[in-house]
Amino acid sequence: MVPQVFYAIIAGAGPGTGAPLARKYASVYPIALLARNPNNYTPIMDEINHAGNTAFGISTDVIDAQSVGAAFEQKEAQLLVLGRALVTAVYNVGGQLVTTPLL
């Protein structure tokens, strides 16, 4: 088991690609879920927390630098103060659910 000294971020945490990525990373690390609309991240956040892992959501517009700055200030208050460091960040914004193979 990996020590809880790291955390992960999923920007664009929604029902498409963001949800399975969030589940995967949350099984090992506390995770921050970023999305403009809380309705996009709340179901996956609740699922992760109910499973005994740690997730929290932040409403932010990741194409707006000020909004992202405010999100990172909030994240720092909740995670970095606890001595954790970023292990990975996934930028999955604005994609549409695609059902065809990538390659």
Short mmCIF file of C-alpha atoms in Angstrom, two decimals:
data_model
loop_
_atom_site.label_atom_id
_atom_site.label_comp_id
_atom_site.label_asym_id
_atom_site.label_seq_id
_atom_site.Cartn_x
_atom_site.Cartn_y
_atom_site.Cartn_z
CA MET A 1 0.00 0.00 0.00
CA VAL A 2 1.24 3.49 -0.91
CA PRO A 3 1.55 5.88 2.05
CA GLN A 4 -1.05 8.66 2.08
CA VAL A 5 1.54 11.37 1.38
CA PHE A 6 0.36 11.99 -2.18
CA TYR A 7 -2.88 13.07 -3.84
CA ALA A 8 -4.28 13.14 -7.36
CA ILE A 9 -6.35 15.64 -9.34
CA ILE A 10 -8.88 14.88 -12.07
CA ALA A 11 -9.83 18.04 -13.99
CA GLY A 12 -13.00 17.29 -15.90
CA ALA A 13 -14.45 14.79 -13.46
CA GLY A 14 -17.68 13.72 -15.07
CA PRO A 15 -19.55 10.58 -16.03
CA GLY A 16 -17.36 9.81 -19.06
CA THR A 17 -13.63 9.16 -18.84
CA GLY A 18 -13.22 11.19 -15.63
CA ALA A 19 -15.28 8.82 -13.46
CA PRO A 20 -13.28 5.61 -14.06
CA LEU A 21 -10.01 7.54 -13.75
CA ALA A 22 -11.20 9.00 -10.46
CA ARG A 23 -12.19 5.57 -9.15
CA LYS A 24 -8.82 4.10 -10.09
CA TYR A 25 -6.69 6.85 -8.56
CA ALA A 26 -8.94 7.14 -5.48
CA SER A 27 -8.31 3.48 -4.66
CA VAL A 28 -4.72 4.53 -3.87
CA TYR A 29 -4.66 8.30 -3.27
CA PRO A 30 -6.92 11.01 -1.89
CA ILE A 31 -8.33 12.77 -4.92
CA ALA A 32 -9.54 16.23 -5.90
CA LEU A 33 -12.26 16.31 -8.55
CA LEU A 34 -12.51 19.52 -10.59
CA ALA A 35 -15.51 20.43 -12.74
CA ARG A 36 -17.53 23.55 -13.49
CA ASN A 37 -20.76 21.92 -12.47
CA PRO A 38 -20.94 20.10 -9.11
CA ASN A 39 -23.54 17.77 -10.62
CA ASN A 40 -20.68 16.31 -12.68
CA TYR A 41 -18.40 15.38 -9.78
CA THR A 42 -20.84 14.85 -6.87
CA PRO A 43 -21.98 11.30 -7.80
CA ILE A 44 -18.42 10.00 -8.24
CA MET A 45 -17.23 11.89 -5.14
CA ASP A 46 -20.04 10.32 -3.08
CA GLU A 47 -19.27 6.86 -4.50
CA ILE A 48 -15.56 7.15 -3.69
CA ASN A 49 -16.18 8.44 -0.15
CA HIS A 50 -18.82 5.78 0.49
CA ALA A 51 -16.26 3.12 -0.50
CA GLY A 52 -13.99 4.38 2.28
CA ASN A 53 -11.60 6.39 0.10
CA THR A 54 -11.14 10.16 0.09
CA ALA A 55 -12.45 12.50 -2.59
CA PHE A 56 -13.64 16.06 -2.63
CA GLY A 57 -14.96 18.21 -5.41
CA ILE A 58 -14.17 21.76 -6.37
CA SER A 59 -16.31 23.78 -8.76
CA THR A 60 -13.91 25.51 -11.11
CA ASP A 61 -13.59 26.48 -14.74
CA VAL A 62 -10.22 25.07 -15.75
CA ILE A 63 -9.95 27.32 -18.80
CA ASP A 64 -10.06 30.38 -16.50
CA ALA A 65 -6.71 31.02 -14.76
CA GLN A 66 -8.31 32.86 -11.84
CA SER A 67 -10.78 30.06 -11.25
CA VAL A 68 -7.99 27.49 -11.30
CA GLY A 69 -5.92 29.61 -8.93
CA ALA A 70 -8.81 29.74 -6.47
CA ALA A 71 -9.27 25.97 -6.77
CA PHE A 72 -5.63 25.32 -5.98
CA GLU A 73 -5.79 27.62 -2.96
CA GLN A 74 -8.72 25.57 -1.66
CA LYS A 75 -6.92 22.30 -2.43
CA GLU A 76 -3.84 23.49 -0.60
CA ALA A 77 -5.90 24.25 2.46
CA GLN A 78 -7.42 20.78 2.43
CA LEU A 79 -4.53 18.60 1.21
CA LEU A 80 -1.14 20.25 1.14
CA VAL A 81 -1.44 21.41 4.74
CA LEU A 82 -1.70 17.74 5.59
CA GLY A 83 1.76 17.23 4.09
CA ARG A 84 0.69 15.61 0.83
CA ALA A 85 2.26 16.21 -2.58
CA LEU A 86 0.73 15.94 -6.04
CA VAL A 87 1.40 12.55 -7.62
CA THR A 88 -0.63 13.02 -10.80
CA ALA A 89 -3.01 15.41 -12.50
CA VAL A 90 -5.30 14.35 -15.32
CA TYR A 91 -6.69 17.02 -17.64
CA ASN A 92 -9.86 15.52 -19.10
CA VAL A 93 -11.88 18.63 -19.87
CA GLY A 94 -14.39 19.20 -22.62
CA GLY A 95 -14.26 15.73 -24.04
CA GLN A 96 -17.30 13.91 -25.22
CA LEU A 97 -17.95 10.29 -24.44
CA VAL A 98 -16.41 8.36 -27.34
CA THR A 99 -17.30 4.75 -27.93
CA THR A 100 -14.79 4.04 -30.69
CA PRO A 101 -11.21 2.86 -30.07
CA LEU A 102 -8.58 5.54 -29.66
CA LEU A 103 -6.04 3.76 -31.85
#
